[in-house]
PDB file of C-alpha atoms in Angstrom:
ATOM      1  CA  UNK A   1       0.000   0.000   0.000  1.00 60.00           C
ATOM      2  CA  UNK A   2       1.057   3.562  -0.657  1.00 70.00           C
ATOM      3  CA  UNK A   3       2.145   5.748   2.243  1.00 84.00           C
ATOM      4  CA  UNK A   4       0.051   8.497   0.676  1.00 91.00           C
ATOM      5  CA  UNK A   5      -3.326   7.600  -0.801  1.00 93.00           C
ATOM      6  CA  UNK A   6      -4.694   9.962  -3.405  1.00 95.00           C
ATOM      7  CA  UNK A   7      -8.292  10.117  -4.520  1.00 96.00           C
ATOM      8  CA  UNK A   8      -9.868  10.030  -6.907  1.00 97.00           C
ATOM      9  CA  UNK A   9      -7.450   8.223  -9.176  1.00 94.00           C
ATOM     10  CA  UNK A  10      -9.061   9.698 -12.314  1.00 96.00           C
ATOM     11  CA  UNK A  11     -11.249  12.755 -12.732  1.00 97.00           C
ATOM     12  CA  UNK A  12     -12.786  14.085 -15.930  1.00 98.00           C
ATOM     13  CA  UNK A  13     -14.766  17.318 -15.767  1.00 97.00           C
ATOM     14  CA  UNK A  14     -16.011  20.152 -17.961  1.00 98.00           C
ATOM     15  CA  UNK A  15     -14.334  23.521 -18.146  1.00 98.00           C
ATOM     16  CA  UNK A  16     -15.689  25.856 -15.476  1.00 97.00           C
ATOM     17  CA  UNK A  17     -16.453  23.163 -12.900  1.00 98.00           C
ATOM     18  CA  UNK A  18     -14.901  23.027  -9.444  1.00 98.00           C
ATOM     19  CA  UNK A  19     -13.099  19.995  -8.058  1.00 98.00           C
ATOM     20  CA  UNK A  20     -11.279  18.721  -5.008  1.00 98.00           C
ATOM     21  CA  UNK A  21      -8.645  16.015  -4.846  1.00 98.00           C
ATOM     22  CA  UNK A  22      -7.406  14.409  -1.678  1.00 97.00           C
ATOM     23  CA  UNK A  23      -4.188  13.085  -0.248  1.00 97.00           C
ATOM     24  CA  UNK A  24      -4.490  10.952   2.893  1.00 95.00           C
ATOM     25  CA  UNK A  25      -2.161   9.018   5.151  1.00 93.00           C
ATOM     26  CA  UNK A  26      -2.024   7.466   8.581  1.00 90.00           C
ATOM     27  CA  UNK A  27       1.436   8.994   9.042  1.00 89.00           C
ATOM     28  CA  UNK A  28       2.348  12.466  10.228  1.00 90.00           C
ATOM     29  CA  UNK A  29       4.349  14.612   7.833  1.00 89.00           C
ATOM     30  CA  UNK A  30       6.751  17.433   8.504  1.00 86.00           C
ATOM     31  CA  UNK A  31       5.663  18.981   5.233  1.00 87.00           C
ATOM     32  CA  UNK A  32       3.608  18.078   2.236  1.00 91.00           C
ATOM     33  CA  UNK A  33       3.987  19.153  -1.365  1.00 92.00           C
ATOM     34  CA  UNK A  34       1.738  19.185  -4.402  1.00 96.00           C
ATOM     35  CA  UNK A  35       3.088  18.747  -7.920  1.00 95.00           C
ATOM     36  CA  UNK A  36       1.576  18.758 -11.398  1.00 97.00           C
ATOM     37  CA  UNK A  37       3.048  16.577 -14.094  1.00 96.00           C
ATOM     38  CA  UNK A  38       2.283  16.836 -17.792  1.00 93.00           C
ATOM     39  CA  UNK A  39       2.991  14.068 -20.303  1.00 87.00           C
ATOM     40  CA  UNK A  40       6.663  13.773 -21.193  1.00 84.00           C
ATOM     41  CA  UNK A  41       7.722  16.110 -18.405  1.00 90.00           C
ATOM     42  CA  UNK A  42       8.877  15.821 -14.824  1.00 93.00           C
ATOM     43  CA  UNK A  43       6.640  16.964 -11.956  1.00 94.00           C
ATOM     44  CA  UNK A  44       6.562  20.691 -11.242  1.00 94.00           C
ATOM     45  CA  UNK A  45       6.152  21.889  -7.674  1.00 92.00           C
ATOM     46  CA  UNK A  46       2.961  23.860  -7.024  1.00 95.00           C
ATOM     47  CA  UNK A  47       3.090  24.417  -3.276  1.00 93.00           C
ATOM     48  CA  UNK A  48       4.610  23.268   0.017  1.00 91.00           C
ATOM     49  CA  UNK A  49       2.552  23.279   3.216  1.00 92.00           C
ATOM     50  CA  UNK A  50       4.249  22.879   6.569  1.00 89.00           C
ATOM     51  CA  UNK A  51       1.853  23.956   9.330  1.00 91.00           C
ATOM     52  CA  UNK A  52      -1.174  21.936  10.436  1.00 93.00           C
ATOM     53  CA  UNK A  53      -4.367  23.663   9.282  1.00 95.00           C
ATOM     54  CA  UNK A  54      -2.461  25.807   6.809  1.00 95.00           C
ATOM     55  CA  UNK A  55      -4.294  27.059   3.731  1.00 97.00           C
ATOM     56  CA  UNK A  56      -2.435  28.367   0.700  1.00 96.00           C
ATOM     57  CA  UNK A  57      -3.924  29.884  -2.419  1.00 96.00           C
ATOM     58  CA  UNK A  58      -2.320  29.953  -5.841  1.00 94.00           C
ATOM     59  CA  UNK A  59      -4.721  31.774  -8.177  1.00 95.00           C
ATOM     60  CA  UNK A  60      -7.611  29.309  -8.659  1.00 97.00           C
ATOM     61  CA  UNK A  61      -5.909  26.579  -6.617  1.00 97.00           C
ATOM     62  CA  UNK A  62      -6.429  26.258  -2.863  1.00 98.00           C
ATOM     63  CA  UNK A  63      -4.311  23.871  -0.830  1.00 97.00           C
ATOM     64  CA  UNK A  64      -5.072  22.783   2.711  1.00 97.00           C
ATOM     65  CA  UNK A  65      -2.955  20.833   5.161  1.00 96.00           C
ATOM     66  CA  UNK A  66      -4.890  18.875   7.758  1.00 95.00           C
ATOM     67  CA  UNK A  67      -4.734  19.916  11.402  1.00 95.00           C
ATOM     68  CA  UNK A  68      -3.010  16.654  12.308  1.00 94.00           C
ATOM     69  CA  UNK A  69      -0.623  16.928   9.340  1.00 92.00           C
ATOM     70  CA  UNK A  70      -1.727  13.566   7.969  1.00 93.00           C
ATOM     71  CA  UNK A  71      -3.736  14.721   4.982  1.00 95.00           C
ATOM     72  CA  UNK A  72      -4.146  17.467   2.433  1.00 97.00           C
ATOM     73  CA  UNK A  73      -6.557  18.616  -0.213  1.00 97.00           C
ATOM     74  CA  UNK A  74      -6.312  20.581  -3.431  1.00 98.00           C
ATOM     75  CA  UNK A  75      -9.342  22.506  -4.618  1.00 98.00           C
ATOM     76  CA  UNK A  76      -9.507  24.002  -8.105  1.00 98.00           C
ATOM     77  CA  UNK A  77     -12.114  26.630  -8.883  1.00 98.00           C
ATOM     78  CA  UNK A  78     -13.431  27.104 -12.420  1.00 98.00           C
ATOM     79  CA  UNK A  79     -11.161  24.492 -13.943  1.00 97.00           C
ATOM     80  CA  UNK A  80      -9.601  25.177 -17.326  1.00 97.00           C
ATOM     81  CA  UNK A  81      -8.212  22.798 -19.966  1.00 96.00           C
ATOM     82  CA  UNK A  82      -4.721  23.993 -18.991  1.00 95.00           C
ATOM     83  CA  UNK A  83      -5.233  22.411 -15.571  1.00 96.00           C
ATOM     84  CA  UNK A  84      -5.178  18.979 -17.189  1.00 96.00           C
ATOM     85  CA  UNK A  85      -2.396  16.819 -15.796  1.00 96.00           C
ATOM     86  CA  UNK A  86      -1.336  14.383 -13.120  1.00 96.00           C
ATOM     87  CA  UNK A  87      -1.521  15.901  -9.637  1.00 97.00           C
ATOM     88  CA  UNK A  88       0.850  14.339  -7.153  1.00 96.00           C
ATOM     89  CA  UNK A  89       1.169  14.869  -3.447  1.00 95.00           C
ATOM     90  CA  UNK A  90       4.425  14.123  -1.674  1.00 92.00           C
ATOM     91  CA  UNK A  91       5.366  14.200   1.962  1.00 88.00           C
ATOM     92  CA  UNK A  92       8.393  13.733   4.136  1.00 81.00           C
ATOM     93  CA  UNK A  93       7.393  11.490   7.002  1.00 74.00           C
ATOM     94  CA  UNK A  94       8.240  12.955  10.362  1.00 67.00           C
ATOM     95  CA  UNK A  95      11.858  12.235  11.263  1.00 61.00           C
ATOM     96  CA  UNK A  96      12.611  10.861   7.799  1.00 64.00           C
ATOM     97  CA  UNK A  97      14.501  12.808   5.226  1.00 63.00           C
ATOM     98  CA  UNK A  98      13.037  11.705   1.929  1.00 69.00           C
ATOM     99  CA  UNK A  99       9.924  12.584   0.002  1.00 76.00           C
ATOM    100  CA  UNK A 100       7.363   9.872  -0.697  1.00 85.00           C
ATOM    101  CA  UNK A 101       4.788  10.337  -3.430  1.00 89.00           C
ATOM    102  CA  UNK A 102       1.196   9.335  -3.823  1.00 92.00           C
ATOM    103  CA  UNK A 103       0.090   7.581  -7.011  1.00 91.00           C
ATOM    104  CA  UNK A 104      -1.553  10.768  -8.244  1.00 94.00           C
ATOM    105  CA  UNK A 105      -4.887  12.007  -9.549  1.00 96.00           C
ATOM    106  CA  UNK A 106      -5.125  12.238 -13.305  1.00 96.00           C
ATOM    107  CA  UNK A 107      -7.305  15.246 -14.122  1.00 97.00           C
ATOM    108  CA  UNK A 108      -8.807  15.929 -17.529  1.00 97.00           C
ATOM    109  CA  UNK A 109     -10.632  19.203 -18.114  1.00 97.00           C
ATOM    110  CA  UNK A 110     -12.672  19.186 -21.292  1.00 97.00           C
ATOM    111  CA  UNK A 111     -13.349  22.443 -23.136  1.00 96.00           C
TER     112      UNK A 111
ATOM    113  CA  UNK B  20      19.471  29.287 -14.759  1.00 58.00           C
ATOM    114  CA  UNK B  21      19.593  25.906 -16.438  1.00 72.00           C
ATOM    115  CA  UNK B  22      17.189  23.295 -15.124  1.00 92.00           C
ATOM    116  CA  UNK B  23      17.807  19.697 -14.201  1.00 96.00           C
ATOM    117  CA  UNK B  24      19.189  17.781 -17.162  1.00 97.00           C
ATOM    118  CA  UNK B  25      18.779  14.064 -17.573  1.00 97.00           C
ATOM    119  CA  UNK B  26      20.431  12.009 -20.271  1.00 97.00           C
ATOM    120  CA  UNK B  27      19.567  10.137 -22.293  1.00 97.00           C
ATOM    121  CA  UNK B  28      15.860  10.945 -22.753  1.00 96.00           C
ATOM    122  CA  UNK B  29      15.055   7.529 -24.190  1.00 97.00           C
ATOM    123  CA  UNK B  30      16.777   4.188 -23.951  1.00 97.00           C
ATOM    124  CA  UNK B  31      16.011   0.674 -25.121  1.00 98.00           C
ATOM    125  CA  UNK B  32      17.891  -2.217 -23.573  1.00 98.00           C
ATOM    126  CA  UNK B  33      17.541  -5.985 -23.546  1.00 98.00           C
ATOM    127  CA  UNK B  34      17.074  -8.192 -20.512  1.00 98.00           C
ATOM    128  CA  UNK B  35      20.282  -8.929 -18.681  1.00 98.00           C
ATOM    129  CA  UNK B  36      22.084  -5.790 -19.819  1.00 98.00           C
ATOM    130  CA  UNK B  37      23.068  -2.953 -17.550  1.00 98.00           C
ATOM    131  CA  UNK B  38      22.340   0.746 -17.943  1.00 98.00           C
ATOM    132  CA  UNK B  39      23.670   4.026 -16.586  1.00 98.00           C
ATOM    133  CA  UNK B  40      21.547   7.155 -16.419  1.00 98.00           C
ATOM    134  CA  UNK B  41      22.876  10.635 -15.771  1.00 98.00           C
ATOM    135  CA  UNK B  42      21.479  13.658 -13.957  1.00 98.00           C
ATOM    136  CA  UNK B  43      22.962  17.153 -13.801  1.00 97.00           C
ATOM    137  CA  UNK B  44      21.290  19.173 -11.040  1.00 96.00           C
ATOM    138  CA  UNK B  45      20.691  22.887 -10.980  1.00 94.00           C
ATOM    139  CA  UNK B  46      23.882  24.776 -10.258  1.00 93.00           C
ATOM    140  CA  UNK B  47      24.356  25.114  -6.500  1.00 91.00           C
ATOM    141  CA  UNK B  48      22.017  22.270  -5.616  1.00 92.00           C
ATOM    142  CA  UNK B  49      23.677  19.553  -3.561  1.00 91.00           C
ATOM    143  CA  UNK B  50      20.855  17.069  -3.130  1.00 92.00           C
ATOM    144  CA  UNK B  51      19.905  14.720  -5.953  1.00 94.00           C
ATOM    145  CA  UNK B  52      17.168  12.133  -5.614  1.00 93.00           C
ATOM    146  CA  UNK B  53      16.131   9.428  -8.034  1.00 96.00           C
ATOM    147  CA  UNK B  54      12.635   8.061  -8.621  1.00 95.00           C
ATOM    148  CA  UNK B  55      11.121   5.333 -10.732  1.00 96.00           C
ATOM    149  CA  UNK B  56       7.704   6.112 -12.206  1.00 94.00           C
ATOM    150  CA  UNK B  57       5.446   3.409 -13.620  1.00 91.00           C
ATOM    151  CA  UNK B  58       1.710   3.509 -14.379  1.00 83.00           C
ATOM    152  CA  UNK B  59       0.997   0.852 -11.773  1.00 78.00           C
ATOM    153  CA  UNK B  60       3.205   1.988  -8.879  1.00 80.00           C
ATOM    154  CA  UNK B  61       3.472   5.721  -9.393  1.00 85.00           C
ATOM    155  CA  UNK B  62       6.616   7.510  -8.239  1.00 89.00           C
ATOM    156  CA  UNK B  63       8.803   5.250  -6.148  1.00 91.00           C
ATOM    157  CA  UNK B  64      11.809   6.645  -4.296  1.00 90.00           C
ATOM    158  CA  UNK B  65      15.104   5.008  -5.208  1.00 94.00           C
ATOM    159  CA  UNK B  66      17.769   6.956  -3.319  1.00 92.00           C
ATOM    160  CA  UNK B  67      19.049  10.382  -2.448  1.00 92.00           C
ATOM    161  CA  UNK B  68      22.594  11.699  -2.593  1.00 94.00           C
ATOM    162  CA  UNK B  69      23.972  14.721  -0.815  1.00 93.00           C
ATOM    163  CA  UNK B  70      27.604  15.838  -1.023  1.00 92.00           C
ATOM    164  CA  UNK B  71      28.646  12.577  -2.693  1.00 94.00           C
ATOM    165  CA  UNK B  72      27.072  10.428   0.039  1.00 95.00           C
ATOM    166  CA  UNK B  73      23.944   8.325  -0.163  1.00 94.00           C
ATOM    167  CA  UNK B  74      21.713   9.816   2.491  1.00 89.00           C
ATOM    168  CA  UNK B  75      18.525   7.809   1.978  1.00 86.00           C
ATOM    169  CA  UNK B  76      17.546   4.664   0.167  1.00 89.00           C
ATOM    170  CA  UNK B  77      14.199   3.254  -0.900  1.00 89.00           C
ATOM    171  CA  UNK B  78      13.134  -0.372  -1.117  1.00 89.00           C
ATOM    172  CA  UNK B  79      14.743  -1.428  -4.360  1.00 94.00           C
ATOM    173  CA  UNK B  80      17.034  -4.431  -4.927  1.00 96.00           C
ATOM    174  CA  UNK B  81      20.779  -4.082  -4.985  1.00 96.00           C
ATOM    175  CA  UNK B  82      20.729  -4.091  -8.791  1.00 97.00           C
ATOM    176  CA  UNK B  83      19.871  -0.414  -8.484  1.00 98.00           C
ATOM    177  CA  UNK B  84      22.803   1.729  -7.434  1.00 97.00           C
ATOM    178  CA  UNK B  85      23.932   5.282  -7.749  1.00 97.00           C
ATOM    179  CA  UNK B  86      26.665   7.737  -7.047  1.00 97.00           C
ATOM    180  CA  UNK B  87      27.254  11.449  -6.922  1.00 97.00           C
ATOM    181  CA  UNK B  88      30.326  13.302  -8.052  1.00 97.00           C
ATOM    182  CA  UNK B  89      32.030  16.309  -6.509  1.00 95.00           C
ATOM    183  CA  UNK B  90      30.234  18.634  -8.939  1.00 94.00           C
ATOM    184  CA  UNK B  91      26.889  17.195  -7.669  1.00 94.00           C
ATOM    185  CA  UNK B  92      26.167  15.404 -10.933  1.00 97.00           C
ATOM    186  CA  UNK B  93      24.696  11.994 -10.257  1.00 98.00           C
ATOM    187  CA  UNK B  94      24.438   8.694 -12.050  1.00 98.00           C
ATOM    188  CA  UNK B  95      22.269   5.696 -11.394  1.00 98.00           C
ATOM    189  CA  UNK B  96      23.041   2.223 -12.613  1.00 98.00           C
ATOM    190  CA  UNK B  97      20.763  -0.746 -13.055  1.00 98.00           C
ATOM    191  CA  UNK B  98      22.430  -4.093 -13.618  1.00 96.00           C
ATOM    192  CA  UNK B  99      20.924  -7.306 -14.966  1.00 97.00           C
ATOM    193  CA  UNK B 100      17.902  -5.524 -16.377  1.00 98.00           C
ATOM    194  CA  UNK B 101      14.469  -7.113 -16.082  1.00 98.00           C
ATOM    195  CA  UNK B 102      11.339  -6.398 -18.097  1.00 97.00           C
ATOM    196  CA  UNK B 103       9.787  -4.855 -14.998  1.00 96.00           C
ATOM    197  CA  UNK B 104      12.499  -2.201 -14.897  1.00 97.00           C
ATOM    198  CA  UNK B 105      10.843  -0.466 -17.837  1.00 97.00           C
ATOM    199  CA  UNK B 106       9.838   2.909 -16.460  1.00 96.00           C
ATOM    200  CA  UNK B 107      10.402   6.636 -16.471  1.00 96.00           C
ATOM    201  CA  UNK B 108      13.367   7.420 -14.243  1.00 98.00           C
ATOM    202  CA  UNK B 109      13.260  10.902 -12.779  1.00 97.00           C
ATOM    203  CA  UNK B 110      15.831  12.800 -10.831  1.00 96.00           C
ATOM    204  CA  UNK B 111      15.117  15.789  -8.635  1.00 93.00           C
ATOM    205  CA  UNK B 112      17.563  18.323  -7.314  1.00 93.00           C
ATOM    206  CA  UNK B 113      17.257  20.673  -4.383  1.00 88.00           C
ATOM    207  CA  UNK B 114      19.547  22.942  -2.452  1.00 85.00           C
ATOM    208  CA  UNK B 115      19.474  21.090   0.836  1.00 74.00           C
ATOM    209  CA  UNK B 116      16.886  18.332   0.750  1.00 66.00           C
ATOM    210  CA  UNK B 117      13.526  17.640  -0.814  1.00 59.00           C
ATOM    211  CA  UNK B 118      11.761  19.454   2.006  1.00 63.00           C
ATOM    212  CA  UNK B 119      12.907  22.586   0.254  1.00 66.00           C
ATOM    213  CA  UNK B 120      11.847  23.305  -3.280  1.00 76.00           C
ATOM    214  CA  UNK B 121      12.734  20.413  -5.576  1.00 83.00           C
ATOM    215  CA  UNK B 122      13.108  20.573  -9.319  1.00 90.00           C
ATOM    216  CA  UNK B 123      12.642  17.556 -11.526  1.00 94.00           C
ATOM    217  CA  UNK B 124      14.261  16.724 -14.809  1.00 95.00           C
ATOM    218  CA  UNK B 125      12.254  15.493 -17.790  1.00 95.00           C
ATOM    219  CA  UNK B 126      13.271  11.933 -17.048  1.00 96.00           C
ATOM    220  CA  UNK B 127      14.791   9.043 -18.924  1.00 97.00           C
ATOM    221  CA  UNK B 128      12.316   6.610 -20.379  1.00 96.00           C
ATOM    222  CA  UNK B 129      13.866   3.145 -20.212  1.00 97.00           C
ATOM    223  CA  UNK B 130      12.327   0.273 -22.118  1.00 97.00           C
ATOM    224  CA  UNK B 131      13.614  -3.235 -21.469  1.00 98.00           C
ATOM    225  CA  UNK B 132      12.807  -5.777 -24.168  1.00 97.00           C
TER     226      UNK B 132
END
């Protein structure tokens, strides 16, 4: 089983819709990161959250870190076709020094 | 500044062969981590190097090895290739460790036939 479970695995929506994807674990993380990966490219970092309960906004993207630092969510408002990609969460487990990734949510936004 | 460069971009090898992949991190970055990405398993951590020393290691067999040079460039080697080693191999560089901002290369797509 993955250390970080992401849901849903696949999501296909129409342009303009809102969506939320989740990243859950039973472990506590010192920090958690969200990446977006497009075909043929490496993942690109979107945000890092470090404080329990923290909320960060990046234009139409809102990231939240759970109070217990075990989970996170990514909410996209008014999705656009350019948001299409694989969204990955990654966390460094408390007292470890490496980043572990979830399997990702593959998002398709249709025009 | 130049990004993370991985070479080669594509590689086809036969079972039993060995392969070496290269990663040049962003200038000034000392941490280089390697990941294997497959459709079924997602991104799996292989190992991390910092200042020429392996600092962390994932759960991969000993056929997977790596090293880092004094200029922070890193190589990973896979010996006795198996069909299941077919994957996208990604390296990520960061200044200190992956808790800070990490930058990924485009990856090397390895196909084992």
